[in-house]
Each structure stands twice: as C-alpha cells, then as structure tokens.
PDB file of C-alpha atoms in Angstrom:
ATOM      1  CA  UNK Y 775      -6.550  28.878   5.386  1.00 41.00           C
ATOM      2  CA  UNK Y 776      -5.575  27.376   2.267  1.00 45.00           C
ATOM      3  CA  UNK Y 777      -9.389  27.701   0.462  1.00 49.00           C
ATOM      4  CA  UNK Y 778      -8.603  31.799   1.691  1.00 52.00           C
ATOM      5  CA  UNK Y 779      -5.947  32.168  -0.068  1.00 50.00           C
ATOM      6  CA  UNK Y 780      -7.158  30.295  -3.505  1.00 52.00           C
ATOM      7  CA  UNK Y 781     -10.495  32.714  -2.701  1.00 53.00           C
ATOM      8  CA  UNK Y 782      -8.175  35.662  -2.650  1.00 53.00           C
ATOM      9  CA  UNK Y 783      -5.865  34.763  -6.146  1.00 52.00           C
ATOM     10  CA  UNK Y 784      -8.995  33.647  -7.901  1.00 53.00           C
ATOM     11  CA  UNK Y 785     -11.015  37.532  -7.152  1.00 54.00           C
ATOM     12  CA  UNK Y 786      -8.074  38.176  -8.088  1.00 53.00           C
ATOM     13  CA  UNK Y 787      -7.907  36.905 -11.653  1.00 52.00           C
ATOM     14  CA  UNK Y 788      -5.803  39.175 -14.022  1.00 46.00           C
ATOM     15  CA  UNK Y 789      -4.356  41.239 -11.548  1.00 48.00           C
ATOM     16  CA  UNK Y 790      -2.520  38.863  -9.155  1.00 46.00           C
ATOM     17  CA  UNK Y 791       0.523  39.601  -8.097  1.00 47.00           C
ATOM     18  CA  UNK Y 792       3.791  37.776  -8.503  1.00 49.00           C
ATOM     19  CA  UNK Y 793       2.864  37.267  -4.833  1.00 47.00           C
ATOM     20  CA  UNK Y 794      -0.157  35.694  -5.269  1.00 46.00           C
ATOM     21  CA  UNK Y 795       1.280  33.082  -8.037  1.00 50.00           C
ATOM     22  CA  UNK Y 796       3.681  32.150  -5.935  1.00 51.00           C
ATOM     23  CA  UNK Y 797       1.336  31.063  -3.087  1.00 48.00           C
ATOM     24  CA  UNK Y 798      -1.019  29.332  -5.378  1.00 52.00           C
ATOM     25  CA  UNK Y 799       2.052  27.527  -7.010  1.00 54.00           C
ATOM     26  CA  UNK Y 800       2.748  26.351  -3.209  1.00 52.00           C
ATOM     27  CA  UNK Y 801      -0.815  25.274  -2.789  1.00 51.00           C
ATOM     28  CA  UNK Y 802      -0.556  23.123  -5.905  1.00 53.00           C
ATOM     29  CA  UNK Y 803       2.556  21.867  -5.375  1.00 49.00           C
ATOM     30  CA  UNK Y 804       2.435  20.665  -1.634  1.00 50.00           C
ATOM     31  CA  UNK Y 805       3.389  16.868  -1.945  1.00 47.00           C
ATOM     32  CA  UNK Y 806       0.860  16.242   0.996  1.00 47.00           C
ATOM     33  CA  UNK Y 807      -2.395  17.246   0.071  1.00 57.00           C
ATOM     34  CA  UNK Y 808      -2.338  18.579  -3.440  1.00 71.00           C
ATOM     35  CA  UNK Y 809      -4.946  16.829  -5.556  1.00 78.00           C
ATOM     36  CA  UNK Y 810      -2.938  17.800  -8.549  1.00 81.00           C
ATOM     37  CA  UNK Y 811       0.235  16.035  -6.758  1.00 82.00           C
ATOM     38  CA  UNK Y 812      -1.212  13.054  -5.976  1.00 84.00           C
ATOM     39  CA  UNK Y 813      -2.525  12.469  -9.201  1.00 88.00           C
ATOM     40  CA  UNK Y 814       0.689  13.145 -10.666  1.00 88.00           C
ATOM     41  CA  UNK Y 815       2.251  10.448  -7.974  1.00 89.00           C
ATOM     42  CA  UNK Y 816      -0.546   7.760  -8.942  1.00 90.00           C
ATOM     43  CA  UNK Y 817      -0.219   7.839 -12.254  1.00 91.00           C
ATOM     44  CA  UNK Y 818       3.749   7.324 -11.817  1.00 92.00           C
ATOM     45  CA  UNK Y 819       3.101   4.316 -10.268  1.00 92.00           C
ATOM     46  CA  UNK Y 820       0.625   3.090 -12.819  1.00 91.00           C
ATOM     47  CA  UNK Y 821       3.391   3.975 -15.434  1.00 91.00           C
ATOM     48  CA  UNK Y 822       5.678   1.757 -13.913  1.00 93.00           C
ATOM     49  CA  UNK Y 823       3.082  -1.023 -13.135  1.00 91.00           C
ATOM     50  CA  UNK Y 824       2.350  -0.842 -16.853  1.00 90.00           C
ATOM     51  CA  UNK Y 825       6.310  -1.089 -17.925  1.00 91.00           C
ATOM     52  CA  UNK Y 826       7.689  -3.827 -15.241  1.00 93.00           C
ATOM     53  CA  UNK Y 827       4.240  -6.054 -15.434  1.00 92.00           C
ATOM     54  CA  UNK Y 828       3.493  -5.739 -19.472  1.00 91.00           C
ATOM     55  CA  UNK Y 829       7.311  -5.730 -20.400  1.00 92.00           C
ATOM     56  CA  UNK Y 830       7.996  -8.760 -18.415  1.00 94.00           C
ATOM     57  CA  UNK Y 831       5.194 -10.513 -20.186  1.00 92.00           C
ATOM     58  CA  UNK Y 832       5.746  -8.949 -23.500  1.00 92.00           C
ATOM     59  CA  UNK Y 833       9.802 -10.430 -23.254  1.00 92.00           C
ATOM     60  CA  UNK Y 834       8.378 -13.523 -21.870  1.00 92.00           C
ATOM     61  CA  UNK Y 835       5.737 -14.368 -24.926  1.00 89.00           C
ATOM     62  CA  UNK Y 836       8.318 -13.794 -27.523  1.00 89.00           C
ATOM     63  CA  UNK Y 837      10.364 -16.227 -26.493  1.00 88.00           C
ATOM     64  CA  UNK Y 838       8.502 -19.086 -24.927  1.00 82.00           C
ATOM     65  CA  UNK Y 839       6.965 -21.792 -26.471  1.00 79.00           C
ATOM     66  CA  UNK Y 840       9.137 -21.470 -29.284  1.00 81.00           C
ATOM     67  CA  UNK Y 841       7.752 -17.837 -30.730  1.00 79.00           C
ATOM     68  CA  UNK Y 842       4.365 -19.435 -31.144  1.00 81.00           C
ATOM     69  CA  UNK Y 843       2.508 -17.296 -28.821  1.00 85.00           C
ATOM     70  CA  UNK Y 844       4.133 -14.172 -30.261  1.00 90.00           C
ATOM     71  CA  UNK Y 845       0.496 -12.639 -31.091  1.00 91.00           C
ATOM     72  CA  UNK Y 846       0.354 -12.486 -27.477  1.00 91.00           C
ATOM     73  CA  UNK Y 847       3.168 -10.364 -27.176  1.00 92.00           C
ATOM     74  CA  UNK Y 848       2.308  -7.632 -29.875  1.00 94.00           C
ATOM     75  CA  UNK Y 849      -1.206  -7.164 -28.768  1.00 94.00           C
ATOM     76  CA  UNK Y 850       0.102  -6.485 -25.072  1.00 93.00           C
ATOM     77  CA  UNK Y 851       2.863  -4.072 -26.428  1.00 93.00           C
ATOM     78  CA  UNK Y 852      -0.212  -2.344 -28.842  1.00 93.00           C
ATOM     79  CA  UNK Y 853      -2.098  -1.835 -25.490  1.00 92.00           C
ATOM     80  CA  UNK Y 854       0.925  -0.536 -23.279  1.00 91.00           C
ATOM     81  CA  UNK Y 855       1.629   1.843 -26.189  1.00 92.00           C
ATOM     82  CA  UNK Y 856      -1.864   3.112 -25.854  1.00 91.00           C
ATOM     83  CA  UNK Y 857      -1.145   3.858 -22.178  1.00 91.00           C
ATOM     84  CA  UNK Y 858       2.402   5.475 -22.779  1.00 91.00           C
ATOM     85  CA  UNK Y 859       0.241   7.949 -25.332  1.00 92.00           C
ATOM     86  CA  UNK Y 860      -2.756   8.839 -22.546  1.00 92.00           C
ATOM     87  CA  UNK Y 861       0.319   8.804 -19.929  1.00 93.00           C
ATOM     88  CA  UNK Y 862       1.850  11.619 -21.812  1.00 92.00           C
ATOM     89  CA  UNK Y 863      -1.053  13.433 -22.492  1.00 92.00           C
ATOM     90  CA  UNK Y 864      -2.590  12.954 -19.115  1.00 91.00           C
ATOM     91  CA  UNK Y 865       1.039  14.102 -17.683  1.00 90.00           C
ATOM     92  CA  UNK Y 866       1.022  17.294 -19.500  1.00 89.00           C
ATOM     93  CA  UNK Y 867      -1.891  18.334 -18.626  1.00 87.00           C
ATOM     94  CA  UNK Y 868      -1.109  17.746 -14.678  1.00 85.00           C
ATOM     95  CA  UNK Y 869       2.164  19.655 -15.204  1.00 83.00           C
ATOM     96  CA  UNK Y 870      -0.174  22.638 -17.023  1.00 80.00           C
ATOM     97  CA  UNK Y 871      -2.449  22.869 -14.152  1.00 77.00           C
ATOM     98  CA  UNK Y 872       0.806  23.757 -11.875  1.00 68.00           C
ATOM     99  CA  UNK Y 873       1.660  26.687 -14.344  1.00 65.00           C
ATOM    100  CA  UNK Y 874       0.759  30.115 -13.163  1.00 54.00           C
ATOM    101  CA  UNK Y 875       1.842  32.000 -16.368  1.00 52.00           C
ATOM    102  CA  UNK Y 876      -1.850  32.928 -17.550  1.00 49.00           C
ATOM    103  CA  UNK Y 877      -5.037  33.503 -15.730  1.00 48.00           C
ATOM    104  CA  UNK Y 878      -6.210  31.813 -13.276  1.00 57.00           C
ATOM    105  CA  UNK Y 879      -9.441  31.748 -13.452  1.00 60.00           C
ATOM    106  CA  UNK Y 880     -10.167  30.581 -16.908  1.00 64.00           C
ATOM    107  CA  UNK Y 881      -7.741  28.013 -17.591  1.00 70.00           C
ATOM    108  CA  UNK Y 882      -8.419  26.406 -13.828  1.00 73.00           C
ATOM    109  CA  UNK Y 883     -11.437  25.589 -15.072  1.00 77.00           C
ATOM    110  CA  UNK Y 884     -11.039  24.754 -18.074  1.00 81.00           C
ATOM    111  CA  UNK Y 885      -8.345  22.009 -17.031  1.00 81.00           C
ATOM    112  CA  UNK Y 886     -10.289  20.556 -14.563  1.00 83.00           C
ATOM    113  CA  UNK Y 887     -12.845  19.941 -17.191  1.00 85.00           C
ATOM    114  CA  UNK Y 888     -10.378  18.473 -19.115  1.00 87.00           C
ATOM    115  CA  UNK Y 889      -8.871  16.546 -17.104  1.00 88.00           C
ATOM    116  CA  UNK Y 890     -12.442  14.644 -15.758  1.00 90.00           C
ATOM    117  CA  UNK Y 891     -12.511  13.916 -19.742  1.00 90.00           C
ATOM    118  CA  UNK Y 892      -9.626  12.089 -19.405  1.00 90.00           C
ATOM    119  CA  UNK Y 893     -10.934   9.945 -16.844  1.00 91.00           C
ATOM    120  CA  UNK Y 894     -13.856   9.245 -18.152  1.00 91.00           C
ATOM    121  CA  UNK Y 895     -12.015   7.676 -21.117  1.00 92.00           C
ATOM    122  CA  UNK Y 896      -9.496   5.856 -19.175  1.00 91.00           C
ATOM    123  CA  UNK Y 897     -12.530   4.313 -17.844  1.00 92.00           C
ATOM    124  CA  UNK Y 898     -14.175   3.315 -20.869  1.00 93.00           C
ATOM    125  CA  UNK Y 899     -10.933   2.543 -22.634  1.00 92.00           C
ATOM    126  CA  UNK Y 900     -10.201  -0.341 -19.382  1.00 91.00           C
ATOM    127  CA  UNK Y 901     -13.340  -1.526 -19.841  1.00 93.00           C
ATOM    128  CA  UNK Y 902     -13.612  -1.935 -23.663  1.00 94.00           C
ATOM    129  CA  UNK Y 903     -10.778  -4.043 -23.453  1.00 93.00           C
ATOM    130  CA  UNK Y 904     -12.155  -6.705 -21.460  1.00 93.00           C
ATOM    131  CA  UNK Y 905     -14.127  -7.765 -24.290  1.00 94.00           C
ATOM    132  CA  UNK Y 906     -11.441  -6.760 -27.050  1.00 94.00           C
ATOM    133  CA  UNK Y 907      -8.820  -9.175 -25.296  1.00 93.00           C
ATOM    134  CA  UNK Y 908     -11.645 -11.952 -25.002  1.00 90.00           C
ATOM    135  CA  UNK Y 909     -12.057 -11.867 -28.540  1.00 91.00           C
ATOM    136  CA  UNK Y 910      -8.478 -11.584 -29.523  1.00 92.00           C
ATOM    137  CA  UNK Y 911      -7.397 -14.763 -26.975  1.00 87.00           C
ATOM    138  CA  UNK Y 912     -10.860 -16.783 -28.444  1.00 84.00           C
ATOM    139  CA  UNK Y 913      -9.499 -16.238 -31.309  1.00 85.00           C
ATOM    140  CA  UNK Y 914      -5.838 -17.482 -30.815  1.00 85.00           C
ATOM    141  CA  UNK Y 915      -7.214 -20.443 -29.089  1.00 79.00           C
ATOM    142  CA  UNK Y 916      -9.598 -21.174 -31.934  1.00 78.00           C
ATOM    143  CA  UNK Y 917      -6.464 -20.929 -34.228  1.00 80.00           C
ATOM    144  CA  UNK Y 918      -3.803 -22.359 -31.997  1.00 74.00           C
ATOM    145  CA  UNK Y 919      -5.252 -24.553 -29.282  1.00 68.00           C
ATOM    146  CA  UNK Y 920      -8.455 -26.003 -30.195  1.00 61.00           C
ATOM    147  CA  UNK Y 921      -7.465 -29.386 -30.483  1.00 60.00           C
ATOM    148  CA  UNK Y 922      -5.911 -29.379 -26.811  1.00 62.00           C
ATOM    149  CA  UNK Y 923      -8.989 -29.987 -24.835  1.00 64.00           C
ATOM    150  CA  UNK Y 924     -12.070 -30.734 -27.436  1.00 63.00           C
ATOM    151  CA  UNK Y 925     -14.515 -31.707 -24.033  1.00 71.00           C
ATOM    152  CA  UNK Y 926     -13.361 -27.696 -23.189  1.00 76.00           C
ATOM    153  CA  UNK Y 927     -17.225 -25.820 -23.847  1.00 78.00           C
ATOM    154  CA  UNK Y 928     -14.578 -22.736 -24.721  1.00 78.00           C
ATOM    155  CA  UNK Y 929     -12.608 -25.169 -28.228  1.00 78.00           C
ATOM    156  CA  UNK Y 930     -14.752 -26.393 -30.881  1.00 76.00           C
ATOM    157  CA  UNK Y 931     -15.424 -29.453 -31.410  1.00 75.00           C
ATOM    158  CA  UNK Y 932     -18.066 -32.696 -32.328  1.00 77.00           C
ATOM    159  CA  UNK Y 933     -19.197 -32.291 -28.472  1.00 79.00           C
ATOM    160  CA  UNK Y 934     -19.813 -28.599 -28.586  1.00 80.00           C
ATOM    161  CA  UNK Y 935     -20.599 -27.210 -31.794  1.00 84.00           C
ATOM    162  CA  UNK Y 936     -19.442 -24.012 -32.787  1.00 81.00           C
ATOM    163  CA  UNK Y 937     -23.150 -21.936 -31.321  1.00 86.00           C
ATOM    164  CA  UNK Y 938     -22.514 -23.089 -28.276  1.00 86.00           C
ATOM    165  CA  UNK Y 939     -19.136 -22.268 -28.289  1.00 84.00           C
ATOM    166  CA  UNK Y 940     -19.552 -18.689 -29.176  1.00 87.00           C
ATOM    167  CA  UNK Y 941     -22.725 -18.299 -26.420  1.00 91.00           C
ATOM    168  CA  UNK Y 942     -20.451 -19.966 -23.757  1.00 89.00           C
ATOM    169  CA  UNK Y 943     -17.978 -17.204 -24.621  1.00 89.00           C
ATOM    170  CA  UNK Y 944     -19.985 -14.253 -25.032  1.00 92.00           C
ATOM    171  CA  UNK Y 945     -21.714 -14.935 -21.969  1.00 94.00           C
ATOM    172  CA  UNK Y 946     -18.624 -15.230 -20.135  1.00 92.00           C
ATOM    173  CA  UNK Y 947     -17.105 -12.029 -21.568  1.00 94.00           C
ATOM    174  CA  UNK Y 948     -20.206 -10.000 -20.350  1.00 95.00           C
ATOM    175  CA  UNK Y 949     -19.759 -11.522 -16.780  1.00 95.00           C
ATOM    176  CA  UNK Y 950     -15.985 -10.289 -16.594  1.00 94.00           C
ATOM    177  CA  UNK Y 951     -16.710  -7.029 -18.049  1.00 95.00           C
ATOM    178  CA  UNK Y 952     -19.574  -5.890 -16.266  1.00 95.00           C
ATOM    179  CA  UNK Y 953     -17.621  -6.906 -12.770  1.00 95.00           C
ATOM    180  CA  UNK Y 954     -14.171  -4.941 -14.010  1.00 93.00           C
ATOM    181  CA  UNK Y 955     -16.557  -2.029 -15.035  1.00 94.00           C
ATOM    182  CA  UNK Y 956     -17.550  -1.921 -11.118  1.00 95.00           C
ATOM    183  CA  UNK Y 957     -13.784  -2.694 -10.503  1.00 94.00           C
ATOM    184  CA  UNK Y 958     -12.292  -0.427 -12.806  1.00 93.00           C
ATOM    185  CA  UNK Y 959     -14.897   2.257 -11.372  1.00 93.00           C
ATOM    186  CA  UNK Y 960     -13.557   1.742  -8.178  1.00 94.00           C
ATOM    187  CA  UNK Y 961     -10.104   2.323  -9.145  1.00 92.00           C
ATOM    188  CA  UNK Y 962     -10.533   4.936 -10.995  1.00 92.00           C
ATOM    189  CA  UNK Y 963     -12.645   6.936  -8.501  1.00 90.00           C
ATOM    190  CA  UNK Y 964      -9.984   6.312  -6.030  1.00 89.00           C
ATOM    191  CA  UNK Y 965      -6.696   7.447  -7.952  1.00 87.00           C
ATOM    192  CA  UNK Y 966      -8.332  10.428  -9.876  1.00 89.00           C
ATOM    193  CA  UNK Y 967     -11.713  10.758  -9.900  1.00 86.00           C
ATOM    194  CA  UNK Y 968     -12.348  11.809  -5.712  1.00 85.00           C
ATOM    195  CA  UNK Y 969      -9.407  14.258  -6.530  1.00 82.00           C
ATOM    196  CA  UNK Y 970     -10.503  15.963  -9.507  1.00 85.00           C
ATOM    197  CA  UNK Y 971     -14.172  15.949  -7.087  1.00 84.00           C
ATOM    198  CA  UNK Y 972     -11.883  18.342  -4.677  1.00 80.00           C
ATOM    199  CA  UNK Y 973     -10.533  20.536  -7.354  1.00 78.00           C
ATOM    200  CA  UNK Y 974     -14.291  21.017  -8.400  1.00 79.00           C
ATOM    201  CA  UNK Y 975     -15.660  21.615  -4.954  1.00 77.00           C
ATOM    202  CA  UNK Y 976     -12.894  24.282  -4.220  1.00 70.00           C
ATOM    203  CA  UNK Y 977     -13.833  25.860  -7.626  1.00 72.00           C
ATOM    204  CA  UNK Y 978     -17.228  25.907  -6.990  1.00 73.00           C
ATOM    205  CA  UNK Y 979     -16.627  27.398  -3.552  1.00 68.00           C
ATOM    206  CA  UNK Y 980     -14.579  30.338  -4.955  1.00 62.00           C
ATOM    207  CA  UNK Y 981     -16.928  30.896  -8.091  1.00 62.00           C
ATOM    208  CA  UNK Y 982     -19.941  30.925  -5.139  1.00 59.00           C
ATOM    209  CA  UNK Y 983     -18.099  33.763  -3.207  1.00 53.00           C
ATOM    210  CA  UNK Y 984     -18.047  36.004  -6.651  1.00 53.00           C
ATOM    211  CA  UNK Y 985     -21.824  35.682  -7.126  1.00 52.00           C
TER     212      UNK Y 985
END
C-alpha cells in the first residue's frame, strides 16, 4: 500500500495535489519504518555518543597528569568538531528530504544521491583516522614517553633502533585499520547505508513503472 501511493505522487510529479504531499509527508515521517526517520534517529544517538564519550575524555586530558597530555585533548576536540560539521550537514539534508515544497521527482533523487555521498565519506573519513591518530599518539609517545619502557619495540631506544621502531608501528597501524575498515563497513551499512538501499529500491521501482 505504501509503494502505491509513492507510485501514484511520483506519476504525479508537478501536479500533485496538496493531497498527495500530505500523504507522502506521512510516508516519510512515520517513526516506524521511515528510512529517512531512522536515519535521522541513528545519527542522534551517534551525536550524543560523540558529545558524552569525547567530552568526557576531552575534560579529562586537560586536567590529568598535570596538563601534560593536553595534545590529547585538542586533537579529540579537532575530530568531534569534524563530526558536529558532517552532523549538521548530514542533518539538513535528512530534514530536506521530508520537505514537499518542490518536485518530487527530481529532488528525491537527487538527495538520495547525495546523501549515499555522505556515507561514503563518513566511511573513509572513520577509517583515515585510524592511521592519522596512530601517527599523532607515536608521535606524543616519541616526544613524551619514550624513556618509560625502552625494552617497549613501540619507544626508541639502544635495543630497538629507530627502523624497527617505525616498521613495528606501521605494521601495526595497517592491522587496526584494515579490521576497523571491515568494522566501520559494518556499521555504517547498518545505520545508513541498508536504508538509503530502500530509498533506492523504492525509486527504482517507481521510475520502472514510468518506462
């Protein structure tokens, strides 16, 4: 019934009805099975993930161990600012796909392709920081911490010279980033990406029925 009645609007196109706005408003708005909703609900909760998780730890690094691991603290508030920005954006566009006020047709589409761009980015963006926040904590314990454990193959030192040092850690950082790649795919796939696959298949449905 519900696919009917998107067929219906889309033939529609430019002449829908108020009618006809209104019902596809209702489609995209149910809180129980609209893709478009349940994005919008998952990436609430990521939001708030992001804010209790990253400002507990941001709070916590600027004041422990005297303000010495501050660094730690501005590179986790530099990445959480990078999420508020693709929050907002990604928000936005959510909230456009819900408004009815120009065709249907072209901008449905349109968004949806937009929208898969955004994913794809959040997934490259999660898993290009694996290796950016290897190098930036090799580095702080090169600067800070390399005289804690000298036997450690990841600190410099007479035992482990700095070659091996750098191979121990660029083979580690390619372990952990091709696993959260998988992991991160995962996720992705099952907060967005299997949704945006619905809006498509409905599309493609509809556009079918006009050929």
């Amino acid at each position: 019934m519900e696919l009917d009645q998107w067929k219906e609007i889309w033939q529609a196109d430019t002449s829908a009805t108020h009618t006809d706005h209104q019902i596809l408003r209702a489609l995209l708005d149910k809180k129980s099975g609209s893709p478009v909703e349940k994005m919008k609900r998952n990436l609430n909760a990521e939001l708030w993930l992001i804010i209790i998780s990253y400002g507990a730890a941001i709070l916590f690094y600027f004041f422990a161990f005297n303000g010495r691991m501050i660094e730690i603290s501005w590179f986790m508030l530099m990445v959480g600012a990078f999420f508020i920005v693709y929050y907002i954006r990604k928000r936005k566009l959510l909230r456009e796909m819900e408004d009815l006020s120009s065709h249907v047709k072209s901008n449905l589409e349109k968004q949806v392709h937009s929208l898969e761009t955004y994913i794809r980015i959040y997934l490259v963006g999660g898993t290009a920081l694996i290796p950016i926040s290897m190098l930036f904590f090799g580095w702080l314990m090169y600067t800070k911490s390399r005289f804690i454990s000298p036997g450690n193959i990841l600190f410099p030192s007479e035992q482990n010279p700095l070659w091996k040092v750098l191979a121990a850690w660029f083979m580690l950082t390619a372990l952990i980033t091709v696993v959260m790649y998988y992991i991160n795919k995962w996720y992705v796939r099952k907060l967005y990406g299997r949704h945006v696959e619905n809006l498509k298949a409905v599309l493609d449905e509809m556009k079918g029925d006009d050929q």
